[in-house]
Structure formats: C-alpha cells, structure tokens
Amino acid sequence: MPLSNASASRLLVENMSLLKTLSFDNGVLDLACGSGRNGLLLARDNIHVTFADCDRGKLGLLAGELRDQGLEGVCWQVDLETTSSDPLSHKWFDLVLVFNYL
C-alpha cells in the first residue's frame, strides 16, 4: 500500500512551501529512513533523495514503492553504528532528514 503525504512528518509537511524555494543540487539524505515516508514526500516534488537505512528489507520495499510511483531515488544500505569507517565521507547533501532515530 503506497504511503501518502499524510504519512510524512507534520514538521516536514508544514515546511514544504519553504523547502520548495530552495535549490537541492546535491540532493537530500533521508537517514534512518525506514519506510521512506519523509523522503517520498520530497521525491514526489522531484527532489533527488538518497534513502539510507540498515534494514535491507525496508529498502527493498521502498525501492518497489519508488518504482511503482515512477519516482527517482537511491536506496543505500548502511549501518552507521557498526562501521569502522565513515561512509558519509566524500558525500554531499543539501539537506539531511533524521526523524525518530534513537
């Protein structure tokens, strides 16, 4: 079942008009994205999103969601808590989303 805009964080939804005025040349990182509810909101507005999570299963479902909706996006499996290197080095993003991650 596709996620609706209502699934996204209220804070993000309420500030979409502000975000639409910005340039996202380096895209957005949706860190610990889970089901992708927040990044999908941005992807629907043609903002390039990299969806990052350690859960391969959720990323697989998210890749299907992107495909089904005809949206662009990159799914990146990464576990920032167990890696000895810095997987974010040499990566640039204009915005990083992190919601409900503890």
GROMACS .gro file of C-alpha atoms in nm:
model
  102
    1MET     CA    1   0.000   0.000   0.000
    2PRO     CA    2   0.157   0.332  -0.107
    3LEU     CA    3   0.238   0.586   0.159
    4SER     CA    4   0.050   0.913   0.134
    5ASN     CA    5   0.175   1.261   0.212
    6ALA     CA    6  -0.022   1.227   0.535
    7SER     CA    7   0.232   0.965   0.643
    8ALA     CA    8   0.516   1.219   0.641
    9SER     CA    9   0.623   1.410   0.949
   10ARG     CA   10   0.397   1.705   1.024
   11LEU     CA   11   0.706   1.928   1.061
   12LEU     CA   12   0.816   1.840   0.708
   13VAL     CA   13   0.470   1.878   0.557
   14GLU     CA   14   0.421   2.217   0.722
   15ASN     CA   15   0.752   2.343   0.582
   16MET     CA   16   0.725   2.211   0.225
   17SER     CA   17   0.649   2.557   0.089
   18LEU     CA   18   0.981   2.679   0.232
   19LEU     CA   19   1.169   2.376   0.101
   20LYS     CA   20   1.028   2.431  -0.248
   21THR     CA   21   1.208   2.768  -0.261
   22LEU     CA   22   1.549   2.606  -0.208
   23SER     CA   23   1.791   2.450  -0.453
   24PHE     CA   24   1.888   2.088  -0.397
   25ASP     CA   25   2.182   2.040  -0.633
   26ASN     CA   26   2.332   1.774  -0.403
   27GLY     CA   27   2.000   1.618  -0.311
   28VAL     CA   28   1.861   1.509   0.023
   29LEU     CA   29   1.973   1.232   0.256
   30ASP     CA   30   1.687   1.061   0.440
   31LEU     CA   31   1.893   0.899   0.715
   32ALA     CA   32   1.745   0.601   0.901
   33CYS     CA   33   1.461   0.635   0.651
   34GLY     CA   34   1.264   0.325   0.750
   35SER     CA   35   0.966   0.311   0.513
   36GLY     CA   36   1.077   0.634   0.346
   37ARG     CA   37   0.769   0.831   0.446
   38ASN     CA   38   0.956   1.164   0.462
   39GLY     CA   39   1.187   1.123   0.165
   40LEU     CA   40   0.898   1.009  -0.054
   41LEU     CA   41   0.725   1.340   0.011
   42LEU     CA   42   1.028   1.520  -0.132
   43ALA     CA   43   1.075   1.273  -0.417
   44ARG     CA   44   0.717   1.344  -0.527
   45ASP     CA   45   0.830   1.706  -0.574
   46ASN     CA   46   1.117   1.594  -0.800
   47ILE     CA   47   1.382   1.639  -0.531
   48HIS     CA   48   1.656   1.376  -0.554
   49VAL     CA   49   1.659   1.170  -0.235
   50THR     CA   50   1.908   0.913  -0.108
   51PHE     CA   51   1.723   0.680   0.129
   52ALA     CA   52   1.968   0.534   0.384
   53ASP     CA   53   1.887   0.261   0.633
   54CYS     CA   54   2.045  -0.054   0.775
   55ASP     CA   55   1.732  -0.263   0.708
   56ARG     CA   56   1.768  -0.433   0.369
   57GLY     CA   57   1.404  -0.548   0.376
   58LYS     CA   58   1.263  -0.199   0.423
   59LEU     CA   59   1.490  -0.064   0.150
   60GLY     CA   60   1.366  -0.337  -0.084
   61LEU     CA   61   1.006  -0.237  -0.020
   62LEU     CA   62   1.099   0.127  -0.063
   63ALA     CA   63   1.269   0.057  -0.397
   64GLY     CA   64   0.945  -0.106  -0.512
   65GLU     CA   65   0.746   0.195  -0.392
   66LEU     CA   66   0.974   0.431  -0.588
   67ARG     CA   67   0.941   0.216  -0.898
   68ASP     CA   68   0.561   0.183  -0.866
   69GLN     CA   69   0.522   0.560  -0.832
   70GLY     CA   70   0.771   0.640  -1.110
   71LEU     CA   71   0.995   0.831  -0.869
   72GLU     CA   72   1.371   0.879  -0.872
   73GLY     CA   73   1.571   0.787  -0.566
   74VAL     CA   74   1.867   0.589  -0.441
   75CYS     CA   75   1.835   0.323  -0.172
   76TRP     CA   76   2.157   0.284   0.028
   77GLN     CA   77   2.202   0.015   0.290
   78VAL     CA   78   2.435   0.148   0.557
   79ASP     CA   79   2.472   0.092   0.930
   80LEU     CA   80   2.635   0.397   1.083
   81GLU     CA   81   2.657   0.231   1.424
   82THR     CA   82   2.873  -0.067   1.332
   83THR     CA   83   3.108   0.058   1.064
   84SER     CA   84   3.467   0.146   1.148
   85SER     CA   85   3.496   0.387   0.856
   86ASP     CA   86   3.297   0.699   0.777
   87PRO     CA   87   3.053   0.603   0.500
   88LEU     CA   88   2.943   0.967   0.469
   89SER     CA   89   3.290   1.097   0.385
   90HIS     CA   90   3.307   1.243   0.035
   91LYS     CA   91   2.928   1.261   0.015
   92TRP     CA   92   2.748   1.595  -0.003
   93PHE     CA   93   2.382   1.667   0.061
   94ASP     CA   94   2.187   1.992   0.077
   95LEU     CA   95   1.954   1.859   0.344
   96VAL     CA   96   1.967   1.569   0.587
   97LEU     CA   97   1.642   1.434   0.731
   98VAL     CA   98   1.652   1.236   1.055
   99PHE     CA   99   1.322   1.163   1.228
  100ASN     CA  100   1.253   0.921   1.513
  101TYR     CA  101   1.601   0.772   1.524
  102LEU     CA  102   1.737   0.672   1.863
   0.00000   0.00000   0.00000
